[in-house]
């Protein structure tokens, strides 16, 4: 990875076109996403106050973001009062340097990790490897991705693009190079695959002196960190090592302990379709003879304060990483997560990655267009992020170009190729709509020449019409139809104010 972008990844349209041709990938994605979203719908339907919980989560997050500076200082004071140490990282490079220095100070060359998208975002594993430190992923799906020399493709289920047969083959081939080998005669039954992973990871848990985690939430008033998971591997990482280092985005803070009541109801139902997470681990600083003796919290910015400055785009920071939007997205279902070129795939990735990284690169400029704007993502979001609104907002940014600040550096954003023609077309349309007589004449001309119209758009419009049918022009304009069927002044006026009012009433 480089700057959070997968090295060598093309822009979304090219990557998606390649992924759509992979029938195995599409079958895996279709089965998994449909199963998860159907279960989620049933779990959500059990709560009569779901809409109120959703609104409460939105308000808590919005309040926290408006006062983020105050709550982060409160969090730092609470963590240090409980025996932990807080570090501030402005970007990925600084965060990686802090973590590497902390691990080296222990004298260890191995660490175990519980799933953390923040560490994937900054490329921590690669940074530690460059320092001679090997990081072992312990979440089952993350283990599959790591052993397969692969990349995550889903927020909740990073190995969603793999089927059981592929996972069996990965375990047989790769486990021995990372530790305990896969059992002889391993089949693709879920129980045997899970047992192979358990045996492989157990020796790492018992040997590791340093653990690295993320967090789903951080409670400002107490300094408590929260991790929710389904396997128990996270709890092993959080309790057995002598040193625990947690790398967490600054937006994960919530003001008070009582705020967890909302999110611990909405998150499990939206992610795993469960009433509650099987494992919810909470820790506050350090305690003698219980858990790690040393705790470090690395608070990661990496573009988040820049995102916070955008009044429309900042709502992406409400995200609690449930993945519900991915499971209902028709684009994600067909293209898969790798096409997004980021650890944040799907609809939330299409609005989060371009804000964290800027829209200066080809892939980040293309992500806001990786959507049909159907709105399904907004309907299922447990914190009511209006993803379509942000997508349109970011498309405007890409079209207009300009400058944006990322990590203290000024980045020039160039308008995307072909947008000049789009702007010219919109100006022409504006002129026509402002002149009823010209619009009427154009409509009649279009109707009378409709048999001569091309089936695809010329020039830059070809890419759009190559995958879509152009709408047929009707044989008769609406104004003429109205005049013929209803009579009156609606179809034959000269563009006066009365004429426009009649037409408006007809519509």
Coordinates of C-alpha atoms in Angstrom, one line a residue, residues 130-458:
X130 CA 10.3 -3.0 7.3
X131 CA 11.5 -2.6 10.9
X132 CA 12.0 -6.4 11.3
X133 CA 8.8 -6.9 13.2
X134 CA 6.3 -9.5 12.2
X135 CA 2.6 -8.9 12.8
X136 CA 0.2 -11.8 13.0
X137 CA -3.5 -11.2 12.2
X138 CA -5.8 -13.2 14.6
X139 CA -9.3 -12.5 13.3
X140 CA -10.2 -15.5 11.3
X141 CA -11.1 -13.6 8.1
X142 CA -8.0 -11.4 8.5
X143 CA -5.9 -14.5 8.9
X144 CA -7.3 -15.9 5.7
X145 CA -6.4 -12.6 3.9
X146 CA -2.9 -12.5 5.4
X147 CA -2.1 -16.2 4.6
X148 CA -3.4 -15.8 1.1
X149 CA -1.2 -12.7 0.4
X150 CA -4.5 -11.0 -0.3
X151 CA -6.3 -7.7 0.5
X152 CA -9.5 -7.3 2.5
X153 CA -12.6 -6.8 0.4
X154 CA -15.3 -6.2 3.1
X155 CA -15.5 -4.2 6.3
X156 CA -17.1 -7.0 8.4
X157 CA -16.0 -10.1 6.4
X158 CA -12.6 -9.2 4.8
X159 CA -12.4 -12.6 3.1
X160 CA -16.0 -12.5 1.7
X161 CA -14.6 -13.0 -1.8
X162 CA -13.2 -16.5 -0.8
X163 CA -15.2 -19.7 -0.7
X164 CA -14.5 -22.6 1.6
X165 CA -12.6 -24.6 -0.9
X166 CA -10.2 -21.6 -1.5
X167 CA -9.8 -21.2 2.2
X168 CA -8.9 -24.9 2.7
X169 CA -6.3 -24.6 -0.1
X170 CA -4.8 -21.5 1.5
X171 CA -4.5 -23.1 4.9
X172 CA -2.9 -26.2 3.5
X173 CA -0.3 -24.3 1.5
X174 CA 0.5 -21.3 3.7
X175 CA 0.0 -22.1 7.4
X176 CA 3.4 -23.9 7.8
X177 CA 5.3 -20.8 6.7
X178 CA 3.6 -18.8 9.4
X179 CA 3.6 -21.2 12.3
X180 CA 1.7 -24.4 13.0
X181 CA 0.8 -26.2 9.8
X182 CA -2.7 -27.2 8.8
X183 CA -3.8 -30.7 10.0
X184 CA -3.4 -33.6 7.6
X185 CA -6.5 -34.3 5.5
X186 CA -8.0 -30.9 6.2
X187 CA -11.4 -30.6 4.5
X188 CA -13.5 -27.5 3.7
X189 CA -16.1 -28.0 6.4
X190 CA -16.5 -24.8 8.5
X191 CA -15.8 -26.7 11.8
X192 CA -12.5 -28.1 10.5
X193 CA -11.3 -24.8 9.1
X194 CA -12.1 -23.0 12.3
X195 CA -10.3 -25.7 14.4
X196 CA -7.2 -25.4 12.1
X197 CA -7.2 -21.6 12.7
X198 CA -7.7 -22.1 16.4
X199 CA -4.7 -24.4 16.7
X200 CA -2.5 -22.3 14.5
X201 CA -3.3 -19.1 16.5
X202 CA -3.2 -20.6 20.0
X203 CA 0.6 -20.9 20.2
X204 CA 0.9 -17.3 19.0
X205 CA -1.4 -16.0 21.7
X206 CA 0.5 -17.9 24.4
X207 CA 3.9 -16.6 23.1
X208 CA 3.2 -13.0 22.2
X209 CA 4.3 -10.2 24.5
X210 CA 2.9 -7.3 22.5
X211 CA -0.7 -7.0 21.2
X212 CA -2.0 -4.4 18.8
X213 CA -5.7 -3.5 18.5
X214 CA -8.1 -1.0 17.2
X215 CA -11.4 0.0 19.0
X216 CA -15.0 0.4 18.0
X217 CA -15.6 3.1 20.6
X218 CA -13.6 5.2 23.1
X219 CA -15.5 6.7 26.1
X220 CA -14.2 10.2 26.9
X221 CA -15.5 10.4 30.5
X222 CA -13.8 7.2 31.7
X223 CA -11.0 6.5 29.1
X224 CA -12.6 3.1 28.3
X225 CA -12.0 1.4 25.0
X226 CA -14.4 -1.0 23.5
X227 CA -13.9 -3.8 20.9
X228 CA -16.8 -5.9 19.7
X229 CA -16.2 -9.2 17.9
X230 CA -17.6 -12.7 17.3
X231 CA -14.7 -15.1 17.8
X232 CA -12.9 -14.4 21.1
X233 CA -9.6 -13.9 19.4
X234 CA -9.8 -10.2 20.1
X235 CA -10.1 -10.9 23.8
X236 CA -7.0 -13.1 23.7
X237 CA -5.1 -10.2 22.1
X238 CA -6.4 -7.7 24.6
X239 CA -5.7 -9.7 27.8
X240 CA -2.7 -12.0 27.4
X241 CA 0.2 -9.7 26.1
X242 CA 2.2 -7.7 28.5
X243 CA 2.0 -4.6 26.3
X244 CA -1.1 -3.4 24.5
X245 CA -1.0 -0.7 21.7
X246 CA -4.3 0.5 20.4
X247 CA -4.4 2.6 17.2
X248 CA -7.8 4.3 16.8
X249 CA -9.2 7.1 14.6
X250 CA -10.1 10.2 16.5
X251 CA -13.7 10.0 15.3
X252 CA -14.3 6.9 17.4
X253 CA -14.8 8.8 20.7
X254 CA -18.1 9.1 22.4
X255 CA -18.8 11.4 25.3
X256 CA -20.2 9.2 28.0
X257 CA -20.6 5.6 29.1
X258 CA -24.4 5.8 28.6
X259 CA -23.9 6.5 24.9
X260 CA -22.8 2.9 24.4
X261 CA -26.4 1.8 25.1
X262 CA -27.4 3.0 21.7
X263 CA -24.5 1.7 19.6
X264 CA -24.4 -1.7 21.3
X265 CA -27.9 -2.3 20.1
X266 CA -27.5 -0.9 16.5
X267 CA -24.0 -2.1 15.7
X268 CA -24.5 -5.9 16.1
X269 CA -27.9 -5.9 14.4
X270 CA -26.5 -3.9 11.4
X271 CA -23.3 -5.9 11.1
X272 CA -23.8 -9.6 12.1
X273 CA -27.6 -9.5 12.5
X274 CA -27.2 -10.5 16.1
X275 CA -29.0 -9.0 19.1
X276 CA -25.6 -8.6 20.8
X277 CA -22.0 -9.3 20.0
X278 CA -20.7 -12.6 21.4
X279 CA -17.7 -10.8 22.7
X280 CA -17.7 -7.2 23.9
X281 CA -14.4 -6.3 25.5
X282 CA -13.8 -3.1 27.5
X283 CA -10.6 -1.9 29.2
X284 CA -9.7 1.2 31.0
X285 CA -6.0 1.9 31.4
X286 CA -4.0 -0.8 33.3
X287 CA -4.7 -2.9 36.4
X288 CA -2.3 -4.7 38.6
X289 CA -2.2 -8.5 37.8
X290 CA -5.1 -8.2 35.3
X291 CA -4.4 -7.8 31.6
X292 CA -1.5 -5.9 30.1
X293 CA 0.8 -4.0 32.4
X294 CA 1.5 -1.3 29.8
X295 CA -1.2 0.4 27.6
X296 CA -0.6 2.9 24.8
X297 CA -3.3 4.7 22.8
X298 CA -2.4 6.1 19.5
X299 CA -5.0 8.7 18.3
X300 CA -4.9 8.8 14.5
X301 CA -5.9 11.8 12.4
X302 CA -4.8 11.0 8.9
X303 CA -7.2 13.3 7.1
X304 CA -10.0 13.2 9.6
X305 CA -9.8 16.9 10.7
X306 CA -9.8 17.9 7.0
X307 CA -13.0 15.8 6.6
X308 CA -14.5 17.4 9.7
X309 CA -14.1 20.9 8.0
X310 CA -16.5 19.9 5.2
X311 CA -20.1 20.5 6.4
X312 CA -21.6 18.0 4.0
X313 CA -18.8 15.4 3.9
X314 CA -18.2 15.3 7.7
X315 CA -21.2 13.0 8.2
X316 CA -19.0 10.1 6.9
X317 CA -17.2 10.3 10.3
X318 CA -20.3 9.1 12.0
X319 CA -19.6 5.6 10.5
X320 CA -19.4 2.8 13.1
X321 CA -18.1 0.3 10.5
X322 CA -21.1 -2.0 10.5
X323 CA -20.9 -2.7 6.7
X324 CA -24.7 -2.7 6.2
X325 CA -24.3 -0.3 3.3
X326 CA -22.0 -2.8 1.5
X327 CA -24.5 -5.6 1.8
X328 CA -27.3 -3.7 0.0
X329 CA -25.2 -1.9 -2.6
X330 CA -25.8 -3.3 -6.2
X331 CA -22.4 -1.9 -7.3
X332 CA -20.5 -3.5 -4.5
X333 CA -22.3 -6.8 -5.0
X334 CA -21.0 -6.9 -8.6
X335 CA -17.6 -5.3 -8.4
X336 CA -16.4 -6.5 -5.0
X337 CA -14.2 -4.7 -2.5
X338 CA -10.9 -4.7 -4.2
X339 CA -12.1 -2.4 -7.0
X340 CA -12.3 0.4 -4.5
X341 CA -8.5 0.4 -4.0
X342 CA -8.9 1.0 -0.3
X343 CA -9.5 -0.8 3.0
X344 CA -12.8 1.0 3.1
X345 CA -14.8 -0.5 0.2
X346 CA -18.5 -0.1 -0.8
X347 CA -20.6 3.0 -0.4
X348 CA -18.9 4.2 2.8
X349 CA -15.5 3.8 1.2
X350 CA -16.7 5.8 -1.9
X351 CA -17.2 8.8 0.4
X352 CA -14.6 8.2 3.2
X353 CA -11.5 7.4 1.1
X354 CA -11.7 10.5 -1.2
X355 CA -12.0 12.7 1.9
X356 CA -9.2 11.1 4.0
X357 CA -6.9 10.9 1.0
X358 CA -8.1 13.8 -1.2
X359 CA -9.4 13.5 -4.8
X360 CA -6.1 14.2 -6.4
X361 CA -5.4 10.7 -7.6
X362 CA -7.3 8.9 -10.4
X363 CA -8.8 6.3 -8.2
X364 CA -10.0 8.7 -5.5
X365 CA -11.5 11.0 -8.1
X366 CA -13.4 8.0 -9.6
X367 CA -14.8 6.7 -6.3
X368 CA -17.7 9.2 -5.9
X369 CA -19.0 7.9 -9.2
X370 CA -19.0 4.2 -7.9
X371 CA -22.7 4.4 -7.1
X372 CA -26.1 4.3 -8.8
X373 CA -27.4 6.7 -6.1
X374 CA -30.3 4.3 -5.4
X375 CA -30.2 5.3 -1.7
X376 CA -30.4 1.8 -0.3
X377 CA -27.2 2.6 1.7
X378 CA -28.8 5.5 3.5
X379 CA -31.9 3.5 4.3
X380 CA -29.9 0.8 6.2
X381 CA -27.2 3.1 7.8
X382 CA -27.7 2.9 11.7
X383 CA -26.4 6.4 12.1
X384 CA -28.3 7.9 9.1
X385 CA -25.3 8.9 6.9
X386 CA -26.8 10.3 3.7
X387 CA -24.3 8.7 1.5
X388 CA -25.9 9.7 -1.8
X389 CA -25.8 13.4 -0.7
X390 CA -22.1 13.1 0.0
X391 CA -21.4 11.3 -3.2
X392 CA -23.0 14.1 -5.2
X393 CA -21.1 16.7 -3.2
X394 CA -17.8 14.9 -3.9
X395 CA -18.7 14.6 -7.6
X396 CA -19.0 18.4 -7.6
X397 CA -15.6 18.8 -6.0
X398 CA -14.1 16.5 -8.6
X399 CA -15.7 18.4 -11.5
X400 CA -14.8 21.9 -10.2
X401 CA -11.3 21.0 -9.2
X402 CA -9.4 23.5 -7.1
X403 CA -7.3 23.0 -4.0
X404 CA -7.6 21.0 -0.8
X405 CA -5.4 20.7 2.2
X406 CA -4.3 17.2 3.2
X407 CA -1.9 16.8 6.1
X408 CA -0.8 20.4 5.9
X409 CA 0.1 20.1 2.2
X410 CA -1.7 22.0 -0.5
X411 CA -2.9 19.6 -3.2
X412 CA -4.2 20.8 -6.6
X413 CA -7.2 19.0 -7.8
X414 CA -7.6 19.1 -11.6
X415 CA -11.0 18.8 -13.2
X416 CA -11.5 15.3 -14.6
X417 CA -11.2 14.7 -18.3
X418 CA -14.4 15.4 -20.3
X419 CA -15.9 17.7 -17.7
X420 CA -15.5 20.7 -19.9
X421 CA -17.9 19.2 -22.4
X422 CA -20.3 18.4 -19.6
X423 CA -20.3 22.0 -18.4
X424 CA -20.8 23.3 -21.9
X425 CA -23.9 21.0 -22.3
X426 CA -25.3 22.2 -19.0
X427 CA -24.9 25.8 -20.0
X428 CA -26.7 25.1 -23.2
X429 CA -29.5 23.4 -21.4
X430 CA -29.7 26.4 -19.0
X431 CA -30.1 28.8 -21.9
X432 CA -32.8 26.7 -23.5
X433 CA -34.8 26.3 -20.3
X434 CA -34.7 30.0 -19.7
X435 CA -36.3 30.7 -23.1
X436 CA -39.7 28.8 -23.5
X437 CA -39.9 29.6 -27.2
X438 CA -36.5 28.2 -28.0
X439 CA -37.3 25.1 -25.8
X440 CA -40.5 24.5 -27.6
X441 CA -38.9 24.8 -31.0
X442 CA -36.1 22.4 -29.9
X443 CA -38.6 19.8 -28.7
X444 CA -40.5 19.9 -31.9
X445 CA -37.3 19.6 -33.9
X446 CA -36.2 16.6 -31.8
X447 CA -39.5 14.8 -32.3
X448 CA -39.6 15.3 -36.0
X449 CA -36.0 14.0 -36.5
X450 CA -36.1 11.2 -34.0
X451 CA -35.6 8.5 -36.6
X452 CA -32.2 10.0 -37.4
X453 CA -31.0 10.0 -33.8
X454 CA -27.9 7.8 -33.0
X455 CA -28.1 4.9 -30.7
X456 CA -25.1 6.0 -28.7
X457 CA -23.8 9.4 -27.7
X458 CA -20.9 10.9 -29.6

